[in-house]
Amino acid sequence: MRRCDPCCWLLGWIVVLVAMIVVAVLVQPLDGKYGAILLYALLGLAFLTICLLVPCSIYAGIPPLPSSAASCDAVIDAIPLAAPGRIGELGCGWGDLALALADRFEGSEIVGFEMSPLPYAVASCRGSAVPNLEVRLDDFSEEDLGEFDLLICYLSDEHVAALATQLTAQIRKECVVVSSTFAVREWPLFAR
């Protein structure tokens, strides 16, 4: 099992705690049994969210993070291909970049890999009406990446290092790899 940075844990718990406090403050003015039912339902939902995200964050080694529109645009602008055939997004999280890719490259087939169930469910629902997008609940390290013309990833240094070995063994020479934020330094074909 992979480790998660304690700072990620702390930040995640702080966000959830603040959310619970905000919900309690908003629901407090509601008197009677309906206020209590709503409060308990929201707290139960927060607890369920924690139960779904925390184990996956521990296993994956990083919590799923949403991508801003600016970061999606920056990644898409870094793609040197006019019309890649098959695009793989390794760790698609909530689906922001996968949806942007599907919109920009309408003639391409986009496959997003996510191994955390909650972000996968959100990405899958968001992309369900997009004909050129498939979101898979899979660990991309167990997949054959040789079928893709373009691979995009936003992974931690540890995950990128492991990915370098997989890329060397599986991808074709023509495949383009775009790594956001973290360089694939261990990969012999690394270029800036």
GROMACS .gro file of C-alpha atoms in nm:
model
  192
    1MET     CA    1   0.000   0.000   0.000
    2ARG     CA    2   0.127   0.345  -0.090
    3ARG     CA    3   0.163   0.624   0.163
    4CYS     CA    4  -0.013   0.958   0.166
    5ASP     CA    5   0.164   1.275   0.270
    6PRO     CA    6   0.047   1.371   0.623
    7CYS     CA    7  -0.010   1.727   0.500
    8CYS     CA    8  -0.271   1.595   0.255
    9TRP     CA    9  -0.445   1.416   0.538
   10LEU     CA   10  -0.442   1.722   0.761
   11LEU     CA   11  -0.570   1.950   0.487
   12GLY     CA   12  -0.846   1.703   0.398
   13TRP     CA   13  -0.962   1.670   0.758
   14ILE     CA   14  -0.956   2.048   0.806
   15VAL     CA   15  -1.173   2.099   0.496
   16VAL     CA   16  -1.422   1.836   0.613
   17LEU     CA   17  -1.430   1.979   0.966
   18VAL     CA   18  -1.494   2.331   0.834
   19ALA     CA   19  -1.768   2.197   0.607
   20MET     CA   20  -1.935   2.021   0.900
   21ILE     CA   21  -1.921   2.338   1.113
   22VAL     CA   22  -2.071   2.545   0.830
   23VAL     CA   23  -2.351   2.292   0.784
   24ALA     CA   24  -2.421   2.286   1.159
   25VAL     CA   25  -2.436   2.667   1.171
   26LEU     CA   26  -2.667   2.684   0.869
   27VAL     CA   27  -2.899   2.414   0.998
   28GLN     CA   28  -2.910   2.531   1.360
   29PRO     CA   29  -3.186   2.791   1.304
   30LEU     CA   30  -3.417   2.516   1.181
   31ASP     CA   31  -3.619   2.411   1.481
   32GLY     CA   32  -3.790   2.085   1.543
   33LYS     CA   33  -3.739   1.740   1.409
   34TYR     CA   34  -3.682   1.848   1.046
   35GLY     CA   35  -3.379   2.057   1.142
   36ALA     CA   36  -3.229   1.764   1.332
   37ILE     CA   37  -3.304   1.522   1.049
   38LEU     CA   38  -3.141   1.755   0.797
   39LEU     CA   39  -2.840   1.806   1.021
   40TYR     CA   40  -2.791   1.432   1.071
   41ALA     CA   41  -2.841   1.364   0.701
   42LEU     CA   42  -2.576   1.621   0.607
   43LEU     CA   43  -2.335   1.494   0.872
   44GLY     CA   44  -2.394   1.139   0.747
   45LEU     CA   45  -2.323   1.252   0.392
   46ALA     CA   46  -2.000   1.421   0.507
   47PHE     CA   47  -1.900   1.102   0.691
   48LEU     CA   48  -1.978   0.889   0.384
   49THR     CA   49  -1.769   1.122   0.168
   50ILE     CA   50  -1.478   1.088   0.411
   51CYS     CA   51  -1.516   0.710   0.412
   52LEU     CA   52  -1.501   0.703   0.032
   53LEU     CA   53  -1.217   0.951  -0.018
   54VAL     CA   54  -0.976   0.875   0.265
   55PRO     CA   55  -0.903   0.506   0.190
   56CYS     CA   56  -0.860   0.583  -0.178
   57SER     CA   57  -0.631   0.874  -0.097
   58ILE     CA   58  -0.418   0.644   0.117
   59TYR     CA   59  -0.402   0.380  -0.155
   60ALA     CA   60  -0.337   0.627  -0.436
   61GLY     CA   61  -0.093   0.829  -0.229
   62ILE     CA   62  -0.264   1.156  -0.320
   63PRO     CA   63  -0.615   1.292  -0.281
   64PRO     CA   64  -0.810   1.356  -0.603
   65LEU     CA   65  -0.786   1.725  -0.687
   66PRO     CA   66  -1.007   1.923  -0.925
   67SER     CA   67  -0.843   2.101  -1.220
   68SER     CA   68  -0.904   2.469  -1.280
   69ALA     CA   69  -1.005   2.593  -1.624
   70ALA     CA   70  -0.670   2.773  -1.649
   71SER     CA   71  -0.472   2.456  -1.577
   72CYS     CA   72  -0.683   2.258  -1.827
   73ASP     CA   73  -0.614   2.525  -2.091
   74ALA     CA   74  -0.241   2.520  -2.012
   75VAL     CA   75  -0.222   2.142  -2.051
   76ILE     CA   76  -0.421   2.148  -2.376
   77ASP     CA   77  -0.199   2.429  -2.510
   78ALA     CA   78   0.108   2.211  -2.438
   79ILE     CA   79  -0.018   1.932  -2.666
   80PRO     CA   80   0.188   1.938  -2.986
   81LEU     CA   81  -0.058   1.727  -3.188
   82ALA     CA   82  -0.337   1.880  -3.394
   83ALA     CA   83  -0.565   1.575  -3.373
   84PRO     CA   84  -0.444   1.285  -3.158
   85GLY     CA   85  -0.633   0.960  -3.215
   86ARG     CA   86  -0.652   0.809  -2.865
   87ILE     CA   87  -0.584   1.019  -2.557
   88GLY     CA   88  -0.533   0.870  -2.212
   89GLU     CA   89  -0.560   1.083  -1.900
   90LEU     CA   90  -0.384   0.902  -1.619
   91GLY     CA   91  -0.565   0.988  -1.298
   92CYS     CA   92  -0.860   1.190  -1.426
   93GLY     CA   93  -0.998   1.273  -1.080
   94TRP     CA   94  -1.327   1.463  -1.104
   95GLY     CA   95  -1.309   1.472  -1.487
   96ASP     CA   96  -1.232   1.840  -1.548
   97LEU     CA   97  -0.940   1.787  -1.787
   98ALA     CA   98  -1.098   1.483  -1.954
   99LEU     CA   99  -1.408   1.689  -2.038
  100ALA     CA  100  -1.194   1.977  -2.168
  101LEU     CA  101  -0.998   1.732  -2.385
  102ALA     CA  102  -1.319   1.578  -2.520
  103ASP     CA  103  -1.446   1.925  -2.607
  104ARG     CA  104  -1.122   2.038  -2.773
  105PHE     CA  105  -1.048   1.713  -2.960
  106GLU     CA  106  -1.395   1.606  -3.075
  107GLY     CA  107  -1.255   1.358  -3.329
  108SER     CA  108  -1.037   1.184  -3.069
  109GLU     CA  109  -1.124   0.911  -2.824
  110ILE     CA  110  -1.045   1.014  -2.466
  111VAL     CA  111  -1.005   0.756  -2.190
  112GLY     CA  112  -0.977   0.879  -1.832
  113PHE     CA  113  -0.838   0.644  -1.567
  114GLU     CA  114  -0.934   0.696  -1.203
  115MET     CA  115  -0.906   0.450  -0.917
  116SER     CA  116  -1.091   0.644  -0.645
  117PRO     CA  117  -1.462   0.549  -0.653
  118LEU     CA  118  -1.614   0.887  -0.563
  119PRO     CA  119  -1.420   1.100  -0.815
  120TYR     CA  120  -1.471   0.824  -1.072
  121ALA     CA  121  -1.848   0.835  -1.015
  122VAL     CA  122  -1.853   1.214  -1.054
  123ALA     CA  123  -1.632   1.208  -1.366
  124SER     CA  124  -1.835   0.924  -1.514
  125CYS     CA  125  -2.164   1.106  -1.457
  126ARG     CA  126  -2.026   1.432  -1.594
  127GLY     CA  127  -1.896   1.256  -1.904
  128SER     CA  128  -2.188   1.022  -1.963
  129ALA     CA  129  -2.335   1.240  -2.239
  130VAL     CA  130  -1.999   1.301  -2.407
  131PRO     CA  131  -1.967   1.052  -2.695
  132ASN     CA  132  -1.586   1.058  -2.724
  133LEU     CA  133  -1.512   1.020  -2.351
  134GLU     CA  134  -1.483   0.699  -2.151
  135VAL     CA  135  -1.402   0.705  -1.781
  136ARG     CA  136  -1.265   0.383  -1.634
  137LEU     CA  137  -1.244   0.281  -1.270
  138ASP     CA  138  -0.897   0.136  -1.314
  139ASP     CA  139  -0.542   0.171  -1.194
  140PHE     CA  140  -0.358   0.281  -1.509
  141SER     CA  141  -0.039   0.110  -1.386
  142GLU     CA  142  -0.214  -0.220  -1.461
  143GLU     CA  143  -0.321  -0.114  -1.811
  144ASP     CA  144  -0.141  -0.139  -2.144
  145LEU     CA  145  -0.068   0.221  -2.243
  146GLY     CA  146   0.062   0.121  -2.586
  147GLU     CA  147  -0.277   0.188  -2.747
  148PHE     CA  148  -0.259   0.566  -2.694
  149ASP     CA  149  -0.125   0.841  -2.918
  150LEU     CA  150  -0.119   1.094  -2.633
  151LEU     CA  151  -0.090   1.042  -2.258
  152ILE     CA  152  -0.156   1.319  -2.008
  153CYS     CA  153  -0.086   1.303  -1.638
  154TYR     CA  154  -0.079   1.523  -1.330
  155LEU     CA  155   0.083   1.291  -1.080
  156SER     CA  156   0.319   1.325  -0.785
  157ASP     CA  157   0.695   1.269  -0.821
  158GLU     CA  158   0.663   0.918  -0.677
  159HIS     CA  159   0.393   0.819  -0.926
  160VAL     CA  160   0.571   0.978  -1.221
  161ALA     CA  161   0.887   0.782  -1.135
  162ALA     CA  162   0.690   0.456  -1.143
  163LEU     CA  163   0.517   0.567  -1.463
  164ALA     CA  164   0.853   0.618  -1.638
  165THR     CA  165   0.924   0.244  -1.627
  166GLN     CA  166   0.578   0.164  -1.763
  167LEU     CA  167   0.614   0.420  -2.042
  168THR     CA  168   0.950   0.282  -2.149
  169ALA     CA  169   0.810  -0.071  -2.165
  170GLN     CA  170   0.474  -0.001  -2.328
  171ILE     CA  171   0.434   0.307  -2.542
  172ARG     CA  172   0.511   0.350  -2.909
  173LYS     CA  173   0.782   0.590  -3.022
  174GLU     CA  174   0.519   0.823  -3.174
  175CYS     CA  175   0.325   0.858  -2.847
  176VAL     CA  176   0.339   1.204  -2.689
  177VAL     CA  177   0.344   1.231  -2.310
  178VAL     CA  178   0.241   1.554  -2.137
  179SER     CA  179   0.309   1.564  -1.764
  180SER     CA  180   0.171   1.865  -1.580
  181THR     CA  181   0.383   2.005  -1.296
  182PHE     CA  182   0.597   1.694  -1.238
  183ALA     CA  183   0.873   1.602  -1.485
  184VAL     CA  184   0.931   1.240  -1.589
  185ARG     CA  185   1.302   1.262  -1.505
  186GLU     CA  186   1.359   0.886  -1.479
  187TRP     CA  187   1.243   0.837  -1.837
  188PRO     CA  188   1.535   0.812  -2.080
  189LEU     CA  189   1.342   1.009  -2.342
  190PHE     CA  190   1.287   1.306  -2.107
  191ALA     CA  191   1.306   1.639  -2.286
  192ARG     CA  192   1.209   1.989  -2.178
   0.00000   0.00000   0.00000
